[in-house]
């Protein structure tokens, strides 16, 4: 991982900006193709929303191998849609001088043969507003509240776990971990009173779920977010398992790929590449 340039002078991890940020055009069968990893929380969001909205036939997907090598995400045997072996080839075909990380999720336009977007927060919102509004995961009257919630989730949890794990100073780590557990405590209170973050399933629940699914299996040990486990928060743990019971969530959650990806690929955090056997965790309800 070429994280060097994403570490600030005080040791904080500062995520690179997304390079391709065009909105997705209207659905055209066969035109847009998604690249995703089951390991990646930002990519799993799109996989969940694609299933919740029944968009599987409109938006094809290639799942990359969970283990990244020095050339990045790989599609063993070649990608059936473009023929390339590495996701990097699609980034370089779109912008020959591109020097950022080659990230999932991203969407390829098979007609113009270029990446349209790797803007992970936008992709789900585009699908929810431009491709299918049933069920409505981003209802008009809740949009401002969902945006505010998503912002809080990103800074307090989704990205904060990475800020803890990739920190290169004790102060940066301490600050990020405090934010993670303040946010979990706040969510615990909120979800003790309601089955979802709002009065129905929304985009925010999808964003929260993909971080919760990785919490005890990866972030607790690998990113040193070990003040408490998800399973020590009764309401949040029940909420995560309730969401997991829905096919769109369960079918896109692969704990084996999640664990192997983080522990084997992120050698800056885990140089031995050893994958822990635990935790023993029962996600059934
Ligand atoms: N687009 C964002 C978020 C997406 C993201 O971080 N995806 C990760 C996987 S979870 C990735 O593809 N990383 C590739 C790399 O670091 O080379 C970013 O640039 O950081």
PDB file of C-alpha atoms and ligand atoms in Angstrom:
ATOM      1  CA  UNK A   1       0.000   0.000   0.000  1.00  0.00           C
ATOM      2  CA  UNK A   2       1.349   3.372  -0.959  1.00  0.00           C
ATOM      3  CA  UNK A   3       0.056   5.139   2.104  1.00  0.00           C
ATOM      4  CA  UNK A   4       3.101   7.346   2.652  1.00  0.00           C
ATOM      5  CA  UNK A   5       1.630  10.409   1.068  1.00  0.00           C
ATOM      6  CA  UNK A   6      -1.597   9.951   3.068  1.00  0.00           C
ATOM      7  CA  UNK A   7       0.219  10.364   6.405  1.00  0.00           C
ATOM      8  CA  UNK A   8       0.300  13.968   7.663  1.00  0.00           C
ATOM      9  CA  UNK A   9       3.295  15.441   9.523  1.00  0.00           C
ATOM     10  CA  UNK A  10       1.618  14.763  12.885  1.00  0.00           C
ATOM     11  CA  UNK A  11       1.085  11.069  12.041  1.00  0.00           C
ATOM     12  CA  UNK A  12      -2.599  11.304  11.088  1.00  0.00           C
ATOM     13  CA  UNK A  13      -3.976   9.229   8.186  1.00  0.00           C
ATOM     14  CA  UNK A  14      -5.613  11.570   5.647  1.00  0.00           C
ATOM     15  CA  UNK A  15      -7.457   9.669   2.916  1.00  0.00           C
ATOM     16  CA  UNK A  16      -6.765  10.600  -0.708  1.00  0.00           C
ATOM     17  CA  UNK A  17      -9.549  12.447  -2.566  1.00  0.00           C
ATOM     18  CA  UNK A  18     -11.593  10.414  -5.053  1.00  0.00           C
ATOM     19  CA  UNK A  19     -10.332  11.082  -8.573  1.00  0.00           C
ATOM     20  CA  UNK A  20     -13.339  10.144 -10.717  1.00  0.00           C
ATOM     21  CA  UNK A  21     -16.508  11.781  -9.520  1.00  0.00           C
ATOM     22  CA  UNK A  22     -18.942  11.920 -12.403  1.00  0.00           C
ATOM     23  CA  UNK A  23     -22.530  11.066 -11.478  1.00  0.00           C
ATOM     24  CA  UNK A  24     -23.740   7.739 -12.864  1.00  0.00           C
ATOM     25  CA  UNK A  25     -25.839   8.152 -15.989  1.00  0.00           C
ATOM     26  CA  UNK A  26     -29.339   6.637 -16.189  1.00  0.00           C
ATOM     27  CA  UNK A  27     -29.462   2.819 -16.206  1.00  0.00           C
ATOM     28  CA  UNK A  28     -28.769   1.203 -19.580  1.00  0.00           C
ATOM     29  CA  UNK A  29     -28.628  -2.605 -19.533  1.00  0.00           C
ATOM     30  CA  UNK A  30     -25.042  -3.775 -19.960  1.00  0.00           C
ATOM     31  CA  UNK A  31     -23.502  -0.310 -20.051  1.00  0.00           C
ATOM     32  CA  UNK A  32     -22.103   0.220 -16.551  1.00  0.00           C
ATOM     33  CA  UNK A  33     -19.996  -2.357 -14.744  1.00  0.00           C
ATOM     34  CA  UNK A  34     -19.033  -2.341 -11.075  1.00  0.00           C
ATOM     35  CA  UNK A  35     -15.684  -3.475  -9.642  1.00  0.00           C
ATOM     36  CA  UNK A  36     -15.914  -4.454  -6.006  1.00  0.00           C
ATOM     37  CA  UNK A  37     -14.302  -6.506  -3.281  1.00  0.00           C
ATOM     38  CA  UNK A  38     -16.153  -8.415  -0.587  1.00  0.00           C
ATOM     39  CA  UNK A  39     -13.361  -7.348   1.751  1.00  0.00           C
ATOM     40  CA  UNK A  40     -13.844  -3.608   1.346  1.00  0.00           C
ATOM     41  CA  UNK A  41     -16.471  -1.791   3.425  1.00  0.00           C
ATOM     42  CA  UNK A  42     -16.917   1.002   0.855  1.00  0.00           C
ATOM     43  CA  UNK A  43     -17.427  -1.538  -1.937  1.00  0.00           C
ATOM     44  CA  UNK A  44     -19.754  -3.754   0.101  1.00  0.00           C
ATOM     45  CA  UNK A  45     -22.093  -0.792   0.491  1.00  0.00           C
ATOM     46  CA  UNK A  46     -22.626  -0.777  -3.257  1.00  0.00           C
ATOM     47  CA  UNK A  47     -23.065  -4.575  -3.377  1.00  0.00           C
ATOM     48  CA  UNK A  48     -25.751  -4.359  -0.685  1.00  0.00           C
ATOM     49  CA  UNK A  49     -27.627  -1.493  -2.326  1.00  0.00           C
ATOM     50  CA  UNK A  50     -27.431  -3.227  -5.724  1.00  0.00           C
ATOM     51  CA  UNK A  51     -29.201  -6.251  -4.215  1.00  0.00           C
ATOM     52  CA  UNK A  52     -31.682  -4.300  -2.089  1.00  0.00           C
ATOM     53  CA  UNK A  53     -32.780  -2.390  -5.200  1.00  0.00           C
ATOM     54  CA  UNK A  54     -32.801  -5.482  -7.446  1.00  0.00           C
ATOM     55  CA  UNK A  55     -30.258  -4.005  -9.848  1.00  0.00           C
ATOM     56  CA  UNK A  56     -28.211  -7.169 -10.440  1.00  0.00           C
ATOM     57  CA  UNK A  57     -29.174  -7.454 -14.110  1.00  0.00           C
ATOM     58  CA  UNK A  58     -28.693  -3.721 -14.812  1.00  0.00           C
ATOM     59  CA  UNK A  59     -25.331  -3.354 -13.091  1.00  0.00           C
ATOM     60  CA  UNK A  60     -22.896  -6.199 -13.707  1.00  0.00           C
ATOM     61  CA  UNK A  61     -20.124  -6.772 -11.200  1.00  0.00           C
ATOM     62  CA  UNK A  62     -16.614  -8.189 -11.133  1.00  0.00           C
ATOM     63  CA  UNK A  63     -15.396  -9.221  -7.694  1.00  0.00           C
ATOM     64  CA  UNK A  64     -11.645  -8.775  -7.335  1.00  0.00           C
ATOM     65  CA  UNK A  65      -9.413 -11.207  -5.474  1.00  0.00           C
ATOM     66  CA  UNK A  66      -9.259 -10.325  -1.743  1.00  0.00           C
ATOM     67  CA  UNK A  67      -5.465 -10.453  -1.699  1.00  0.00           C
ATOM     68  CA  UNK A  68      -3.837  -7.399  -3.256  1.00  0.00           C
ATOM     69  CA  UNK A  69      -0.304  -7.815  -4.574  1.00  0.00           C
ATOM     70  CA  UNK A  70       2.242  -5.094  -5.373  1.00  0.00           C
ATOM     71  CA  UNK A  71       0.246  -4.182  -8.497  1.00  0.00           C
ATOM     72  CA  UNK A  72      -2.985  -3.826  -6.539  1.00  0.00           C
ATOM     73  CA  UNK A  73      -6.370  -5.508  -6.942  1.00  0.00           C
ATOM     74  CA  UNK A  74      -6.246  -8.515  -9.270  1.00  0.00           C
ATOM     75  CA  UNK A  75      -8.806 -10.432 -11.279  1.00  0.00           C
ATOM     76  CA  UNK A  76      -7.291 -13.901 -11.568  1.00  0.00           C
ATOM     77  CA  UNK A  77      -7.843 -15.316 -15.046  1.00  0.00           C
ATOM     78  CA  UNK A  78      -8.733 -11.871 -16.391  1.00  0.00           C
ATOM     79  CA  UNK A  79     -11.849  -9.737 -16.105  1.00  0.00           C
ATOM     80  CA  UNK A  80     -14.584 -11.202 -18.356  1.00  0.00           C
ATOM     81  CA  UNK A  81     -15.776  -7.706 -19.335  1.00  0.00           C
ATOM     82  CA  UNK A  82     -12.541  -5.909 -20.203  1.00  0.00           C
ATOM     83  CA  UNK A  83     -10.000  -8.734 -20.331  1.00  0.00           C
ATOM     84  CA  UNK A  84      -7.559  -6.968 -17.997  1.00  0.00           C
ATOM     85  CA  UNK A  85      -5.938  -8.721 -15.039  1.00  0.00           C
ATOM     86  CA  UNK A  86      -5.411  -5.706 -12.764  1.00  0.00           C
ATOM     87  CA  UNK A  87      -7.814  -2.957 -11.751  1.00  0.00           C
ATOM     88  CA  UNK A  88      -4.884  -0.586 -12.264  1.00  0.00           C
ATOM     89  CA  UNK A  89      -5.229  -1.161 -16.023  1.00  0.00           C
ATOM     90  CA  UNK A  90      -8.702   0.412 -15.973  1.00  0.00           C
ATOM     91  CA  UNK A  91      -7.457   3.443 -14.019  1.00  0.00           C
ATOM     92  CA  UNK A  92      -4.564   3.892 -16.440  1.00  0.00           C
ATOM     93  CA  UNK A  93      -6.805   3.391 -19.494  1.00  0.00           C
ATOM     94  CA  UNK A  94      -8.978   6.224 -18.161  1.00  0.00           C
ATOM     95  CA  UNK A  95      -6.129   8.527 -17.179  1.00  0.00           C
ATOM     96  CA  UNK A  96      -2.682   7.443 -18.394  1.00  0.00           C
ATOM     97  CA  UNK A  97      -0.743   9.510 -15.824  1.00  0.00           C
ATOM     98  CA  UNK A  98      -2.886   8.478 -12.818  1.00  0.00           C
ATOM     99  CA  UNK A  99      -0.722   8.111  -9.706  1.00  0.00           C
ATOM    100  CA  UNK A 100      -3.286   7.629  -6.906  1.00  0.00           C
ATOM    101  CA  UNK A 101      -4.320   4.288  -5.394  1.00  0.00           C
ATOM    102  CA  UNK A 102      -6.495   2.060  -7.586  1.00  0.00           C
ATOM    103  CA  UNK A 103      -9.521   1.654  -5.376  1.00  0.00           C
ATOM    104  CA  UNK A 104     -12.764  -0.261  -5.289  1.00  0.00           C
ATOM    105  CA  UNK A 105     -15.598   0.452  -5.657  1.00  0.00           C
ATOM    106  CA  UNK A 106     -15.438   1.949  -9.137  1.00  0.00           C
ATOM    107  CA  UNK A 107     -17.743   1.892 -12.144  1.00  0.00           C
ATOM    108  CA  UNK A 108     -16.610   1.333 -15.733  1.00  0.00           C
ATOM    109  CA  UNK A 109     -18.525   2.608 -18.771  1.00  0.00           C
ATOM    110  CA  UNK A 110     -18.365  -0.244 -21.306  1.00  0.00           C
ATOM    111  CA  UNK A 111     -19.405   2.092 -24.161  1.00  0.00           C
ATOM    112  CA  UNK A 112     -16.915   4.907 -23.599  1.00  0.00           C
ATOM    113  CA  UNK A 113     -14.356   2.481 -22.110  1.00  0.00           C
ATOM    114  CA  UNK A 114     -13.439   4.596 -19.120  1.00  0.00           C
ATOM    115  CA  UNK A 115     -14.033   4.787 -15.380  1.00  0.00           C
ATOM    116  CA  UNK A 116     -16.945   7.047 -14.570  1.00  0.00           C
ATOM    117  CA  UNK A 117     -16.602   7.088 -10.805  1.00  0.00           C
ATOM    118  CA  UNK A 118     -14.628   5.804  -7.833  1.00  0.00           C
ATOM    119  CA  UNK A 119     -16.517   8.196  -5.578  1.00  0.00           C
ATOM    120  CA  UNK A 120     -17.742   5.664  -3.032  1.00  0.00           C
ATOM    121  CA  UNK A 121     -20.194   7.871  -1.103  1.00  0.00           C
ATOM    122  CA  UNK A 122     -21.860   9.010  -4.333  1.00  0.00           C
ATOM    123  CA  UNK A 123     -22.320   5.609  -6.014  1.00  0.00           C
ATOM    124  CA  UNK A 124     -24.964   4.325  -3.597  1.00  0.00           C
ATOM    125  CA  UNK A 125     -26.811   7.650  -3.626  1.00  0.00           C
ATOM    126  CA  UNK A 126     -26.862   7.647  -7.443  1.00  0.00           C
ATOM    127  CA  UNK A 127     -28.310   4.123  -7.527  1.00  0.00           C
ATOM    128  CA  UNK A 128     -30.887   5.071  -4.883  1.00  0.00           C
ATOM    129  CA  UNK A 129     -32.036   8.254  -6.621  1.00  0.00           C
ATOM    130  CA  UNK A 130     -31.432   7.640 -10.340  1.00  0.00           C
ATOM    131  CA  UNK A 131     -31.762   3.876 -10.826  1.00  0.00           C
ATOM    132  CA  UNK A 132     -34.477   2.617  -8.489  1.00  0.00           C
ATOM    133  CA  UNK A 133     -36.364   4.263  -5.666  1.00  0.00           C
ATOM    134  CA  UNK A 134     -38.119   1.110  -4.405  1.00  0.00           C
ATOM    135  CA  UNK A 135     -37.512   0.516  -1.612  1.00  0.00           C
ATOM    136  CA  UNK A 136     -36.684   4.173  -1.071  1.00  0.00           C
ATOM    137  CA  UNK A 137     -33.356   4.151   0.778  1.00  0.00           C
ATOM    138  CA  UNK A 138     -32.916   7.921   0.479  1.00  0.00           C
ATOM    139  CA  UNK A 139     -36.407   9.398   0.956  1.00  0.00           C
ATOM    140  CA  UNK A 140     -36.785  13.048   0.068  1.00  0.00           C
ATOM    141  CA  UNK A 141     -38.045  14.140   3.497  1.00  0.00           C
ATOM    142  CA  UNK A 142     -35.138  12.449   5.330  1.00  0.00           C
ATOM    143  CA  UNK A 143     -32.276  13.477   3.018  1.00  0.00           C
ATOM    144  CA  UNK A 144     -30.853  16.252   5.183  1.00  0.00           C
ATOM    145  CA  UNK A 145     -30.943  13.989   8.238  1.00  0.00           C
ATOM    146  CA  UNK A 146     -29.422  11.053   6.341  1.00  0.00           C
ATOM    147  CA  UNK A 147     -26.634  13.322   5.011  1.00  0.00           C
ATOM    148  CA  UNK A 148     -25.894  14.554   8.542  1.00  0.00           C
ATOM    149  CA  UNK A 149     -25.954  10.982   9.869  1.00  0.00           C
ATOM    150  CA  UNK A 150     -23.664   9.745   7.078  1.00  0.00           C
ATOM    151  CA  UNK A 151     -21.231  12.540   7.825  1.00  0.00           C
ATOM    152  CA  UNK A 152     -21.196  11.650  11.503  1.00  0.00           C
ATOM    153  CA  UNK A 153     -20.766   7.938  10.701  1.00  0.00           C
ATOM    154  CA  UNK A 154     -17.883   8.644   8.317  1.00  0.00           C
ATOM    155  CA  UNK A 155     -15.904  10.883  10.668  1.00  0.00           C
ATOM    156  CA  UNK A 156     -16.809   9.049  13.865  1.00  0.00           C
ATOM    157  CA  UNK A 157     -16.623   5.453  12.701  1.00  0.00           C
ATOM    158  CA  UNK A 158     -16.296   4.356   9.021  1.00  0.00           C
ATOM    159  CA  UNK A 159     -13.097   6.315   8.423  1.00  0.00           C
ATOM    160  CA  UNK A 160     -12.102   6.738  12.067  1.00  0.00           C
ATOM    161  CA  UNK A 161     -11.237   3.032  12.375  1.00  0.00           C
ATOM    162  CA  UNK A 162      -8.779   3.509   9.488  1.00  0.00           C
ATOM    163  CA  UNK A 163      -7.429   6.664  11.150  1.00  0.00           C
ATOM    164  CA  UNK A 164      -6.782   4.571  14.273  1.00  0.00           C
ATOM    165  CA  UNK A 165      -5.242   1.672  12.381  1.00  0.00           C
ATOM    166  CA  UNK A 166      -3.042   3.702  10.052  1.00  0.00           C
ATOM    167  CA  UNK A 167      -1.998   6.345  12.626  1.00  0.00           C
ATOM    168  CA  UNK A 168       1.725   6.883  12.882  1.00  0.00           C
ATOM    169  CA  UNK A 169       1.715   8.732  16.203  1.00  0.00           C
ATOM    170  CA  UNK A 170       0.257   7.833  19.598  1.00  0.00           C
ATOM    171  CA  UNK A 171      -1.651  11.125  19.743  1.00  0.00           C
ATOM    172  CA  UNK A 172      -3.296  10.544  16.352  1.00  0.00           C
ATOM    173  CA  UNK A 173      -4.230   6.985  17.373  1.00  0.00           C
ATOM    174  CA  UNK A 174      -5.612   8.054  20.790  1.00  0.00           C
ATOM    175  CA  UNK A 175      -7.749  10.766  19.235  1.00  0.00           C
ATOM    176  CA  UNK A 176      -9.179   8.480  16.523  1.00  0.00           C
ATOM    177  CA  UNK A 177      -9.984   5.626  18.923  1.00  0.00           C
ATOM    178  CA  UNK A 178     -11.770   8.004  21.295  1.00  0.00           C
ATOM    179  CA  UNK A 179     -13.903   9.169  18.371  1.00  0.00           C
ATOM    180  CA  UNK A 180     -14.729   5.551  17.406  1.00  0.00           C
ATOM    181  CA  UNK A 181     -15.962   4.603  20.873  1.00  0.00           C
ATOM    182  CA  UNK A 182     -17.830   7.869  21.478  1.00  0.00           C
ATOM    183  CA  UNK A 183     -19.682   7.196  18.247  1.00  0.00           C
ATOM    184  CA  UNK A 184     -20.443   3.571  19.165  1.00  0.00           C
ATOM    185  CA  UNK A 185     -21.799   4.710  22.555  1.00  0.00           C
ATOM    186  CA  UNK A 186     -23.986   7.308  20.882  1.00  0.00           C
ATOM    187  CA  UNK A 187     -25.282   4.706  18.405  1.00  0.00           C
ATOM    188  CA  UNK A 188     -25.926   2.213  21.208  1.00  0.00           C
ATOM    189  CA  UNK A 189     -28.345   4.658  22.844  1.00  0.00           C
ATOM    190  CA  UNK A 190     -30.032   5.519  19.555  1.00  0.00           C
ATOM    191  CA  UNK A 191     -30.482   1.889  18.462  1.00  0.00           C
ATOM    192  CA  UNK A 192     -31.787   0.789  21.845  1.00  0.00           C
ATOM    193  CA  UNK A 193     -34.858   2.851  20.979  1.00  0.00           C
ATOM    194  CA  UNK A 194     -35.291   2.043  17.286  1.00  0.00           C
ATOM    195  CA  UNK A 195     -34.706  -0.943  14.961  1.00  0.00           C
ATOM    196  CA  UNK A 196     -33.022   1.294  12.340  1.00  0.00           C
ATOM    197  CA  UNK A 197     -31.144   4.611  12.445  1.00  0.00           C
ATOM    198  CA  UNK A 198     -34.335   6.262  11.175  1.00  0.00           C
ATOM    199  CA  UNK A 199     -37.926   5.014  11.106  1.00  0.00           C
ATOM    200  CA  UNK A 200     -37.110   2.664   8.191  1.00  0.00           C
ATOM    201  CA  UNK A 201     -34.109   1.047   6.490  1.00  0.00           C
ATOM    202  CA  UNK A 202     -32.036   3.749   4.752  1.00  0.00           C
ATOM    203  CA  UNK A 203     -28.680   4.394   3.104  1.00  0.00           C
ATOM    204  CA  UNK A 204     -27.272   5.192   6.567  1.00  0.00           C
ATOM    205  CA  UNK A 205     -27.935   1.664   7.836  1.00  0.00           C
ATOM    206  CA  UNK A 206     -25.991   0.235   4.899  1.00  0.00           C
ATOM    207  CA  UNK A 207     -23.041   2.502   5.722  1.00  0.00           C
ATOM    208  CA  UNK A 208     -23.093   1.613   9.386  1.00  0.00           C
ATOM    209  CA  UNK A 209     -23.471  -2.125   8.784  1.00  0.00           C
ATOM    210  CA  UNK A 210     -20.334  -2.600   6.662  1.00  0.00           C
ATOM    211  CA  UNK A 211     -18.150  -1.143   9.434  1.00  0.00           C
ATOM    212  CA  UNK A 212     -19.924  -3.118  12.171  1.00  0.00           C
ATOM    213  CA  UNK A 213     -19.504  -6.359  10.187  1.00  0.00           C
ATOM    214  CA  UNK A 214     -15.711  -5.869  10.266  1.00  0.00           C
ATOM    215  CA  UNK A 215     -15.441  -4.583  13.817  1.00  0.00           C
ATOM    216  CA  UNK A 216     -14.815  -7.635  16.002  1.00  0.00           C
ATOM    217  CA  UNK A 217     -13.254  -9.703  13.201  1.00  0.00           C
ATOM    218  CA  UNK A 218     -10.722  -7.088  12.071  1.00  0.00           C
ATOM    219  CA  UNK A 219     -10.818  -3.576  13.501  1.00  0.00           C
ATOM    220  CA  UNK A 220     -10.685  -4.700  17.152  1.00  0.00           C
ATOM    221  CA  UNK A 221      -7.332  -6.450  16.717  1.00  0.00           C
ATOM    222  CA  UNK A 222      -5.806  -5.227  13.446  1.00  0.00           C
ATOM    223  CA  UNK A 223      -6.672  -1.509  13.849  1.00  0.00           C
ATOM    224  CA  UNK A 224      -6.308  -1.641  17.673  1.00  0.00           C
ATOM    225  CA  UNK A 225      -9.898  -0.486  18.267  1.00  0.00           C
ATOM    226  CA  UNK A 226      -9.967  -2.618  21.389  1.00  0.00           C
ATOM    227  CA  UNK A 227     -11.635  -0.600  24.144  1.00  0.00           C
ATOM    228  CA  UNK A 228     -14.749  -2.692  23.645  1.00  0.00           C
ATOM    229  CA  UNK A 229     -16.102  -5.159  21.095  1.00  0.00           C
ATOM    230  CA  UNK A 230     -19.187  -4.603  18.957  1.00  0.00           C
ATOM    231  CA  UNK A 231     -20.650  -7.620  20.781  1.00  0.00           C
ATOM    232  CA  UNK A 232     -20.242  -5.725  24.084  1.00  0.00           C
ATOM    233  CA  UNK A 233     -22.877  -3.231  22.847  1.00  0.00           C
ATOM    234  CA  UNK A 234     -26.189  -5.132  23.204  1.00  0.00           C
ATOM    235  CA  UNK A 235     -28.380  -2.878  21.031  1.00  0.00           C
ATOM    236  CA  UNK A 236     -25.779  -2.372  18.292  1.00  0.00           C
ATOM    237  CA  UNK A 237     -24.927  -6.059  18.210  1.00  0.00           C
ATOM    238  CA  UNK A 238     -28.618  -6.989  17.911  1.00  0.00           C
ATOM    239  CA  UNK A 239     -29.032  -4.359  15.176  1.00  0.00           C
ATOM    240  CA  UNK A 240     -26.020  -5.672  13.208  1.00  0.00           C
ATOM    241  CA  UNK A 241     -27.345  -9.243  13.381  1.00  0.00           C
ATOM    242  CA  UNK A 242     -30.838  -8.079  12.362  1.00  0.00           C
ATOM    243  CA  UNK A 243     -29.437  -6.452   9.239  1.00  0.00           C
ATOM    244  CA  UNK A 244     -27.208  -9.471   8.597  1.00  0.00           C
ATOM    245  CA  UNK A 245     -30.336 -11.656   8.535  1.00  0.00           C
ATOM    246  CA  UNK A 246     -31.464  -9.876   5.337  1.00  0.00           C
ATOM    247  CA  UNK A 247     -30.191 -11.624   2.165  1.00  0.00           C
ATOM    248  CA  UNK A 248     -28.670  -8.453   0.630  1.00  0.00           C
ATOM    249  CA  UNK A 249     -26.482  -8.090   3.719  1.00  0.00           C
ATOM    250  CA  UNK A 250     -25.718 -11.781   4.394  1.00  0.00           C
ATOM    251  CA  UNK A 251     -24.944 -12.680   0.778  1.00  0.00           C
ATOM    252  CA  UNK A 252     -22.408  -9.879   0.458  1.00  0.00           C
ATOM    253  CA  UNK A 253     -20.694 -10.508   3.813  1.00  0.00           C
ATOM    254  CA  UNK A 254     -17.728 -12.862   3.511  1.00  0.00           C
ATOM    255  CA  UNK A 255     -15.830 -12.950   6.800  1.00  0.00           C
ATOM    256  CA  UNK A 256     -13.098 -15.173   5.391  1.00  0.00           C
ATOM    257  CA  UNK A 257     -12.298 -12.724   2.568  1.00  0.00           C
ATOM    258  CA  UNK A 258     -12.572  -9.767   4.953  1.00  0.00           C
ATOM    259  CA  UNK A 259     -10.056 -11.257   7.389  1.00  0.00           C
ATOM    260  CA  UNK A 260      -7.632 -12.504   4.754  1.00  0.00           C
ATOM    261  CA  UNK A 261      -7.655  -9.152   2.952  1.00  0.00           C
ATOM    262  CA  UNK A 262      -6.823  -6.952   5.931  1.00  0.00           C
ATOM    263  CA  UNK A 263      -4.424  -9.259   7.761  1.00  0.00           C
ATOM    264  CA  UNK A 264      -2.515 -10.494   4.692  1.00  0.00           C
ATOM    265  CA  UNK A 265      -2.532  -7.397   2.480  1.00  0.00           C
ATOM    266  CA  UNK A 266      -1.945  -4.590   4.971  1.00  0.00           C
ATOM    267  CA  UNK A 267       1.627  -5.554   5.827  1.00  0.00           C
ATOM    268  CA  UNK A 268       2.325  -2.044   7.122  1.00  0.00           C
ATOM    269  CA  UNK A 269       0.008  -2.944  10.030  1.00  0.00           C
ATOM    270  CA  UNK A 270       0.566  -6.738  10.200  1.00  0.00           C
ATOM    271  CA  UNK A 271       4.025  -7.568   8.808  1.00  0.00           C
ATOM    272  CA  UNK A 272       3.755 -11.326   9.525  1.00  0.00           C
ATOM    273  CA  UNK A 273       0.628 -11.659   7.391  1.00  0.00           C
ATOM    274  CA  UNK A 274      -0.761 -14.121   9.930  1.00  0.00           C
ATOM    275  CA  UNK A 275      -4.568 -14.298   9.962  1.00  0.00           C
ATOM    276  CA  UNK A 276      -6.068 -14.808  13.438  1.00  0.00           C
ATOM    277  CA  UNK A 277      -8.311 -17.823  13.937  1.00  0.00           C
ATOM    278  CA  UNK A 278     -10.888 -15.886  15.954  1.00  0.00           C
ATOM    279  CA  UNK A 279     -13.076 -14.439  17.021  1.00  0.00           C
ATOM    280  CA  UNK A 280     -15.761 -17.076  17.529  1.00  0.00           C
ATOM    281  CA  UNK A 281     -18.877 -15.036  16.892  1.00  0.00           C
ATOM    282  CA  UNK A 282     -22.421 -16.170  16.189  1.00  0.00           C
ATOM    283  CA  UNK A 283     -24.133 -13.763  13.785  1.00  0.00           C
ATOM    284  CA  UNK A 284     -27.417 -15.700  13.725  1.00  0.00           C
ATOM    285  CA  UNK A 285     -30.528 -14.279  15.395  1.00  0.00           C
TER     286      UNK A 285
HETATM  287  N1  LIG B   1     -11.889   5.759  -2.727  1.00  0.00           N
HETATM  288  C1  LIG B   1     -11.477   5.766  -1.349  1.00  0.00           C
HETATM  289  C2  LIG B   1     -12.091   4.638  -0.564  1.00  0.00           C
HETATM  290  C3  LIG B   1     -12.101   3.291  -1.200  1.00  0.00           C
HETATM  291  C4  LIG B   1     -10.988   2.449  -0.642  1.00  0.00           C
HETATM  292  O1  LIG B   1     -10.220   2.866   0.222  1.00  0.00           O
HETATM  293  N2  LIG B   1     -10.904   1.233  -1.112  1.00  0.00           N
HETATM  294  C5  LIG B   1      -9.806   0.381  -0.700  1.00  0.00           C
HETATM  295  C6  LIG B   1     -10.273  -0.963  -0.234  1.00  0.00           C
HETATM  296  S1  LIG B   1     -11.198  -0.880   1.266  1.00  0.00           S
HETATM  297  C7  LIG B   1      -8.913   0.163  -1.888  1.00  0.00           C
HETATM  298  O2  LIG B   1      -9.383  -0.139  -2.966  1.00  0.00           O
HETATM  299  N3  LIG B   1      -7.613   0.319  -1.709  1.00  0.00           N
HETATM  300  C8  LIG B   1      -6.646   0.125  -2.756  1.00  0.00           C
HETATM  301  C9  LIG B   1      -5.262   0.546  -2.330  1.00  0.00           C
HETATM  302  O3  LIG B   1      -5.108   1.004  -1.199  1.00  0.00           O
HETATM  303  O4  LIG B   1      -4.350   0.391  -3.139  1.00  0.00           O
HETATM  304  C10 LIG B   1      -9.983   5.926  -1.236  1.00  0.00           C
HETATM  305  O5  LIG B   1      -9.405   6.349  -2.200  1.00  0.00           O
HETATM  306  O6  LIG B   1      -9.393   5.716  -0.193  1.00  0.00           O
END
